[in-house]
Amino acid sequence: MRQHLLTDHLLGVGTVPTSFKPQIRHEQARQSEPMQARQATPPPRRPAPIPAFRLDEQEAKPKPASMATSVIESLWDRITIPNAGGNESLTVDEKQQLLDQMNLMEVATCKQCDLCRGRTQTVFGEGSATADLMFVGEGPGQNEDLQGRPFVGKAGELLEKMIQAMGFKREQVYIANVVKCRPPNNRTPQLAEVQACGGYLLRQIAIIQPKVIVTLGGPAAQLMLNTQTGITRIRGQWHTFDALKPDGPSIDVMPTFHPAYLLRSYTHDNRKKVWADLQAVLERLGK
Ligand code: URA
Ligand code: SF4
């Protein structure tokens, strides 16, 4: 069965056309939040913050986000998800093979949108193919474009500190972006570019099947969650990414500020909010 699924993937068949709109479920990121089915008993709250990323321990109390009208209603509808239900049984090597295959055979040479013209190289994403935790940024910046790796500049340094403060090594999580080529002058990716590139991210998610996705910054959150609501209002609350359904699981999403924003606006209040978001993620992962 496993080999069959893998072979199907490698041959590019076995894809199931799906039509969906991600559904947003709003919950408060509270300590008392009941755990999902995959986690029976709530774990004890994580103790003192780690010095490298010291943030106030006080819990954030975000306001509930409003249900927003979407500008990108049709985005996820057009995407074909490869066998979203079957990937759960794949080994780490098999998942890595599928990711490598997509990277080398499709993304590295992709010319599906105009962003291909300004790139030095594509930035596919990296990390553990069986990661429980995935971070999704907006798109490669200058350093990422030069090195071919996500989050390797200043923002990447801060992201790595955040990951370490959560008790993980960078290579234990998966890090990717909504678009794989650097937008000119680091501008926000445009709708057409996201529509052209979004399928790769969705397939990465379908292969890895993380338990939690942390979106970094407004554009990543708005694109993943199909909402126009600003990051200030949606961060700190649990949302659900249902794009893999009905064959695959729904995935918990925690939007937080982009580390580049945090660097620009390194206030106590912002750091406290980001740390509270990451603590909620740890709690949900049972850490
Ligand atoms: N900012 C992003 O959103 N992604 C990167 O990979 C680097 C910076
Ligand atoms: Fe292809 Fe994505 Fe790069 Fe556009 S941004 S050329 S869709 S890899």
CSV table of N, CA and C and ligand atoms in Angstrom, one decimal, residues 106-117 119 122-123 140 178-182 192-198 200, ligand 2:
chain,number,residue,atom,x,y,z
A,106,GLU,N,9.9,20.2,-10.3
A,106,GLU,CA,8.9,21.2,-10.6
A,106,GLU,C,9.3,22.6,-10.2
A,107,VAL,N,9.6,22.8,-8.9
A,107,VAL,CA,9.8,24.2,-8.4
A,107,VAL,C,11.0,24.8,-8.9
A,108,ALA,N,12.1,24.1,-8.9
A,108,ALA,CA,13.4,24.7,-9.2
A,108,ALA,C,13.4,25.3,-10.6
A,109,THR,N,12.6,24.7,-11.5
A,109,THR,CA,12.6,25.2,-12.9
A,109,THR,C,11.3,26.0,-13.2
A,110,CYS,N,10.5,26.2,-12.2
A,110,CYS,CA,9.1,26.7,-12.4
A,110,CYS,C,9.1,28.1,-13.0
A,111,LYS,N,8.2,28.3,-14.0
A,111,LYS,CA,8.1,29.7,-14.6
A,111,LYS,C,6.6,30.0,-14.7
A,112,GLN,N,5.9,29.6,-13.7
A,112,GLN,CA,4.4,29.8,-13.7
A,112,GLN,C,4.0,31.2,-13.3
A,113,CYS,N,4.9,32.0,-12.8
A,113,CYS,CA,4.5,33.4,-12.6
A,113,CYS,C,5.7,34.3,-12.9
A,114,ASP,N,5.5,35.6,-12.9
A,114,ASP,CA,6.6,36.5,-13.3
A,114,ASP,C,7.7,36.6,-12.2
A,115,LEU,N,7.4,36.1,-11.0
A,115,LEU,CA,8.5,36.2,-10.0
A,115,LEU,C,9.7,35.4,-10.4
A,116,CYS,N,9.5,34.5,-11.4
A,116,CYS,CA,10.7,33.6,-11.8
A,116,CYS,C,11.7,34.5,-12.4
A,117,ARG,N,11.3,35.7,-13.0
A,117,ARG,CA,12.3,36.5,-13.7
A,117,ARG,C,13.3,37.3,-12.8
A,119,ARG,N,14.4,36.0,-9.8
A,119,ARG,CA,15.0,35.2,-8.8
A,119,ARG,C,16.5,34.8,-9.2
A,122,THR,N,15.1,29.4,-6.7
A,122,THR,CA,13.9,29.2,-5.9
A,122,THR,C,14.3,28.8,-4.5
A,123,VAL,N,13.3,29.1,-3.6
A,123,VAL,CA,13.5,28.7,-2.2
A,123,VAL,C,12.4,27.8,-1.8
A,140,PRO,N,10.7,34.5,-0.1
A,140,PRO,CA,12.1,34.7,0.1
A,140,PRO,C,12.5,36.2,0.0
A,178,VAL,N,4.9,31.1,1.3
A,178,VAL,CA,3.8,31.1,0.4
A,178,VAL,C,4.2,31.1,-1.1
A,179,VAL,N,5.2,31.9,-1.4
A,179,VAL,CA,5.8,31.9,-2.8
A,179,VAL,C,7.2,31.5,-2.7
A,180,LYS,N,7.7,30.8,-3.7
A,180,LYS,CA,9.0,30.2,-3.7
A,180,LYS,C,10.1,31.1,-4.4
A,181,CYS,N,9.7,32.2,-5.0
A,181,CYS,CA,10.7,33.1,-5.6
A,181,CYS,C,10.5,34.5,-5.0
A,182,ARG,N,11.7,35.2,-4.9
A,182,ARG,CA,11.7,36.5,-4.2
A,182,ARG,C,10.9,37.6,-5.0
A,192,ALA,N,-2.1,36.9,-8.1
A,192,ALA,CA,-1.8,36.0,-9.2
A,192,ALA,C,-0.6,35.1,-8.9
A,193,GLU,N,0.3,35.7,-8.2
A,193,GLU,CA,1.5,34.9,-7.8
A,193,GLU,C,1.2,33.9,-6.8
A,194,VAL,N,0.4,34.2,-5.9
A,194,VAL,CA,0.0,33.2,-4.8
A,194,VAL,C,-0.8,32.1,-5.5
A,195,GLN,N,-1.7,32.5,-6.4
A,195,GLN,CA,-2.5,31.5,-7.1
A,195,GLN,C,-1.6,30.5,-7.9
A,196,ALA,N,-0.6,31.1,-8.5
A,196,ALA,CA,0.4,30.3,-9.3
A,196,ALA,C,1.2,29.4,-8.4
A,197,CYS,N,1.6,29.8,-7.2
A,197,CYS,CA,2.5,29.1,-6.4
A,197,CYS,C,1.9,28.4,-5.2
A,198,GLY,N,0.7,28.7,-4.9
A,198,GLY,CA,0.1,28.2,-3.6
A,198,GLY,C,0.0,26.7,-3.6
A,200,TYR,N,2.1,24.5,-4.5
A,200,TYR,CA,3.3,23.8,-4.0
A,200,TYR,C,3.3,23.8,-2.5
B,2,SF4,FE1,6.8,29.3,-9.9
B,2,SF4,FE2,6.2,30.0,-7.4
B,2,SF4,FE3,8.4,31.0,-8.5
B,2,SF4,FE4,6.0,31.8,-9.4
B,2,SF4,S1,6.9,32.1,-7.4
B,2,SF4,S2,7.8,31.1,-10.7
B,2,SF4,S3,4.8,29.9,-9.2
B,2,SF4,S4,8.0,28.8,-8.0
